[in-house]
Each structure stands twice: as structure tokens, then as C-alpha cells.
Short mmCIF file of C-alpha atoms and ligand atoms in Angstrom, two decimals:
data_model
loop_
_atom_site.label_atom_id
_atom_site.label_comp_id
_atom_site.label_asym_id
_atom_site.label_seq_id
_atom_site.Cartn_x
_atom_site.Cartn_y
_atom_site.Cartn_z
CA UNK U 19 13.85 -49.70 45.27
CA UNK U 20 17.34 -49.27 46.36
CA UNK U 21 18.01 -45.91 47.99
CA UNK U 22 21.50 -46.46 49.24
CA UNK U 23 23.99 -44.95 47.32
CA UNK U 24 27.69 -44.39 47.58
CA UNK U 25 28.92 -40.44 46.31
CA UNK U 26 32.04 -39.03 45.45
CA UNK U 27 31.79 -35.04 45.13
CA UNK U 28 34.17 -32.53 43.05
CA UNK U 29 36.81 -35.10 41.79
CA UNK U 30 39.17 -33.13 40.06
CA UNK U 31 40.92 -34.38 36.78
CA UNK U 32 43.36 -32.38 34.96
CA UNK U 33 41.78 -32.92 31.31
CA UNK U 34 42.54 -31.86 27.92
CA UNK U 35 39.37 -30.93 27.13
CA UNK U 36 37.14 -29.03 24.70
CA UNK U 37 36.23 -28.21 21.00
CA UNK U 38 38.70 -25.39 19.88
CA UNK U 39 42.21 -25.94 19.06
CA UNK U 40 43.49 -23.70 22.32
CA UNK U 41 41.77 -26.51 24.31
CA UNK U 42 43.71 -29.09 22.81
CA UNK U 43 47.26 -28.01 23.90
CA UNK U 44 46.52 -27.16 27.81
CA UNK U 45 44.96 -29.17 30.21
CA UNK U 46 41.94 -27.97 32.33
CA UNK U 47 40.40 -29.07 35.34
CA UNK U 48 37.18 -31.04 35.54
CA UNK U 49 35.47 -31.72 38.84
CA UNK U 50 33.01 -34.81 38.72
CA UNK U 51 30.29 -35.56 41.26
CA UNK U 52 29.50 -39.60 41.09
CA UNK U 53 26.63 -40.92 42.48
CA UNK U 54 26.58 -44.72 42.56
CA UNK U 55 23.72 -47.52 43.78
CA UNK U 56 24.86 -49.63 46.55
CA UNK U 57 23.20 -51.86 48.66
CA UNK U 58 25.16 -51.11 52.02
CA UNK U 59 24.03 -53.75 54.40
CA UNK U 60 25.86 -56.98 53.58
CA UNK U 61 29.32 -54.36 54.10
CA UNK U 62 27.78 -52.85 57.26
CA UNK U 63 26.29 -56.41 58.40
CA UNK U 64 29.95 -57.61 58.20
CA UNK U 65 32.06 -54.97 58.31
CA UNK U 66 33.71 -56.10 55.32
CA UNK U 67 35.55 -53.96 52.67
CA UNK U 68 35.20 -56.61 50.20
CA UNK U 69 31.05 -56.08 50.23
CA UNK U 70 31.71 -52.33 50.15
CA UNK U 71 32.20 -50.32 46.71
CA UNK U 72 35.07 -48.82 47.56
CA UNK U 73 34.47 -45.09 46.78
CA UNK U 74 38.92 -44.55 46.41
CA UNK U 75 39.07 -47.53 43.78
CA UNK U 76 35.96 -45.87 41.68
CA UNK U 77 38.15 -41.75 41.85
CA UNK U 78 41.36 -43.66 40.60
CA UNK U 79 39.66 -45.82 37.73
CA UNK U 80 37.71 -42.55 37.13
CA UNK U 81 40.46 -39.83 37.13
CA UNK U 82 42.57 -42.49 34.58
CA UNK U 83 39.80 -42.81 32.06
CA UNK U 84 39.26 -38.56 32.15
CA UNK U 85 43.04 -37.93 32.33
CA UNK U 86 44.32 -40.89 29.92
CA UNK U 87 42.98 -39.28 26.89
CA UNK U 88 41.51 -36.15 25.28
CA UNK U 89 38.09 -35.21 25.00
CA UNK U 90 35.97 -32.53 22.91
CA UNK U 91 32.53 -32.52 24.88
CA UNK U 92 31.45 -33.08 28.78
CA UNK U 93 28.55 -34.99 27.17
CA UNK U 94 31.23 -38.07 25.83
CA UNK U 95 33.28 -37.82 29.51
CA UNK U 96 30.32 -38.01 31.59
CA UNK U 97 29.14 -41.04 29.72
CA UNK U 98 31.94 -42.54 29.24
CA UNK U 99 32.47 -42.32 33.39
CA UNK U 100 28.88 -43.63 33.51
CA UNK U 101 29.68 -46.81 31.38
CA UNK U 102 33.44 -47.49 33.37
CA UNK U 103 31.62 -47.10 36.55
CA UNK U 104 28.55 -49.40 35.84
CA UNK U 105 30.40 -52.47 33.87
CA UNK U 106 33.19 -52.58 36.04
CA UNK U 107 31.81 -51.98 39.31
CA UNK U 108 28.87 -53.86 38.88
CA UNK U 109 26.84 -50.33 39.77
CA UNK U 110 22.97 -50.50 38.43
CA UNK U 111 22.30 -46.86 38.76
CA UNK U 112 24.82 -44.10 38.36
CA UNK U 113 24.57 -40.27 38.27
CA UNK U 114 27.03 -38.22 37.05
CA UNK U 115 27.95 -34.64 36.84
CA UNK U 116 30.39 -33.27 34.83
CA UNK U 117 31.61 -29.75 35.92
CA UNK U 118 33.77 -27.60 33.71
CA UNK U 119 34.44 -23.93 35.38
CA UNK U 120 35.67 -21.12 34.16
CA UNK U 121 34.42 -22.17 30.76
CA UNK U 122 32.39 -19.49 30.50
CA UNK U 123 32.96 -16.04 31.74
CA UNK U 124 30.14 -14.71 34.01
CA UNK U 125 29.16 -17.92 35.14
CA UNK U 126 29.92 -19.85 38.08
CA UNK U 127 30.16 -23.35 37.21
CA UNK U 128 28.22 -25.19 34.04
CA UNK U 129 28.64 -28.76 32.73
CA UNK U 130 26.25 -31.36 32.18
CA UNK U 131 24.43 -34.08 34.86
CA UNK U 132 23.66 -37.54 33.19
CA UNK U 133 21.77 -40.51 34.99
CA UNK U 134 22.44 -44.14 33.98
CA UNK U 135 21.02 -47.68 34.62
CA UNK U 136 18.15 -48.59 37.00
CA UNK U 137 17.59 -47.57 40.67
CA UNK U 138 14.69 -50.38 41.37
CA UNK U 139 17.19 -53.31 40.95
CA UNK U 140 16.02 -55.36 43.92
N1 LIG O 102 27.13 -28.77 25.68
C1 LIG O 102 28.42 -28.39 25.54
N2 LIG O 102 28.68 -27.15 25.13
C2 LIG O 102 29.95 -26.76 24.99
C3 LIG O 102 31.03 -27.63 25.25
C4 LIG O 102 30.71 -28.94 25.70
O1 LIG O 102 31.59 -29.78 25.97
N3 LIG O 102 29.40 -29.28 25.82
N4 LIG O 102 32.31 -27.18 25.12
C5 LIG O 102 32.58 -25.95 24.73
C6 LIG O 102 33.97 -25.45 24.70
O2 LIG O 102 34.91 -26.48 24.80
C7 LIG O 102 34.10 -24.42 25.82
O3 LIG O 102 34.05 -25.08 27.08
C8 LIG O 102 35.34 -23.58 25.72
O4 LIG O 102 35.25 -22.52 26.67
C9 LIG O 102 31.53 -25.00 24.36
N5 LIG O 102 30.22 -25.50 24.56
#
């Protein structure tokens, strides 16, 4: 089981985002929380970037794909992060949360938390 992970928390993307027509003309902010599989030790063995998953290179690939289109549901963001993330990174697990707040009036914060892939790749 591989417990190392790398994280990236509240990422904020300026989305168009949502089901009703209003949505479609505005942008709104999204904040994602990534969790990503890593095995850290061949980076931290070496101290080489190029065995590290670079955590900057993962929020700019990830704020494109939210930004670089529009979107009705958290649901198809968050798994479309979760695909991006695991077939170009090479990531085996991934965890994502999708937070969209203000959506809804009296709460603080909502949105939807998907897991993806495998976290006992050896
Ligand atoms: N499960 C979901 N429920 C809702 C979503 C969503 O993306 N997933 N979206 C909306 C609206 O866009 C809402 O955020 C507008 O305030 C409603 N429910």
C-alpha cells in the first residue's frame, strides 16, 4: 500500500459553471482540493525534481482544463480533473474535491468529493 501522497488544497478556478442560464454568462469560482499517490522516495533519495510530481505543473494543467471550457455539474469537473490528473501524470490514486461556495444560501461550502484509481499499486 502506498500512503504517500502529494495534495494541493483550495485551487481556485474562475469557472463558468452551473445548470441555469444565469450561470452560463458569469464566471464563478471553484476551489479544488487534489489529492494524488506518489511514491516520494526515489525524489527524496535523490533530490531530484524530475522523480517528484510536481504539485505547480498538476494546479496549471488543472486550472486550464476547469477554466478552458464550461461546465453544468461539479460531478463532470471533478472527474474530468480525476481523469487529466491520472493519464497524464501517471497518478494511480487520486481524490478530488470539488468546492462550489456561495451556491447555496445558508450554507458554508458544498460540492462533491470523488476518489479515483487504486491506492495498493506497489
Ligand atoms: N449535485 C449537484 N447539484 C447541483 C449542481 C451540481 O453541479 N451538482 N448545480 C446546481 C446549480 O448550478 C447551483 O449551483 C446554482 O446555485 C444545483 N445543484
Amino acid at each position: 500500500m502506498q500512503a504517500d501522497t502529494v495534495f494541493v488544497d483550495q485551487l481556485k478556478c474562475e469557472a463558468v459553471i452551473g445548470v441555469f442560464d444565469w450561470e452560463k454568462q458569469i464566471t464563478q469560482p471553484l476551489f479544488l482540493d487534489l489529492e494524488m499517490s506518489w511514491d516520494h522516495r526515489p525524489a527524496a533519495a535523490s533530490d531530484d525534481y524530475r522523480h517528484a510530481l510536481c504539485y505547480d505543473t498538476v494546479s496549471t494543467a488543472v486550472t486550464e482544463l476547469v477554466e478552458g471550457r464550461p461546465h453544468e455539474l461539479v460531478e463532470t469537473v471533478a472527474e474530468r480533473v480525476a481523469e487529466l490528473i491520472r493519464s497524464r501524470f501517471g497518478v494511480h490514486w487520486v481524490r478530488v474535491t470539488v468546492n462550489k461556495p456561495g451556491a447555496v444560501k445558508n450554507a458554508a461550502n458544498l460540492g462533491v468529493r470523488i476518489e479515483r484509481g487504486s491506492r495498493t499499486h506497489p
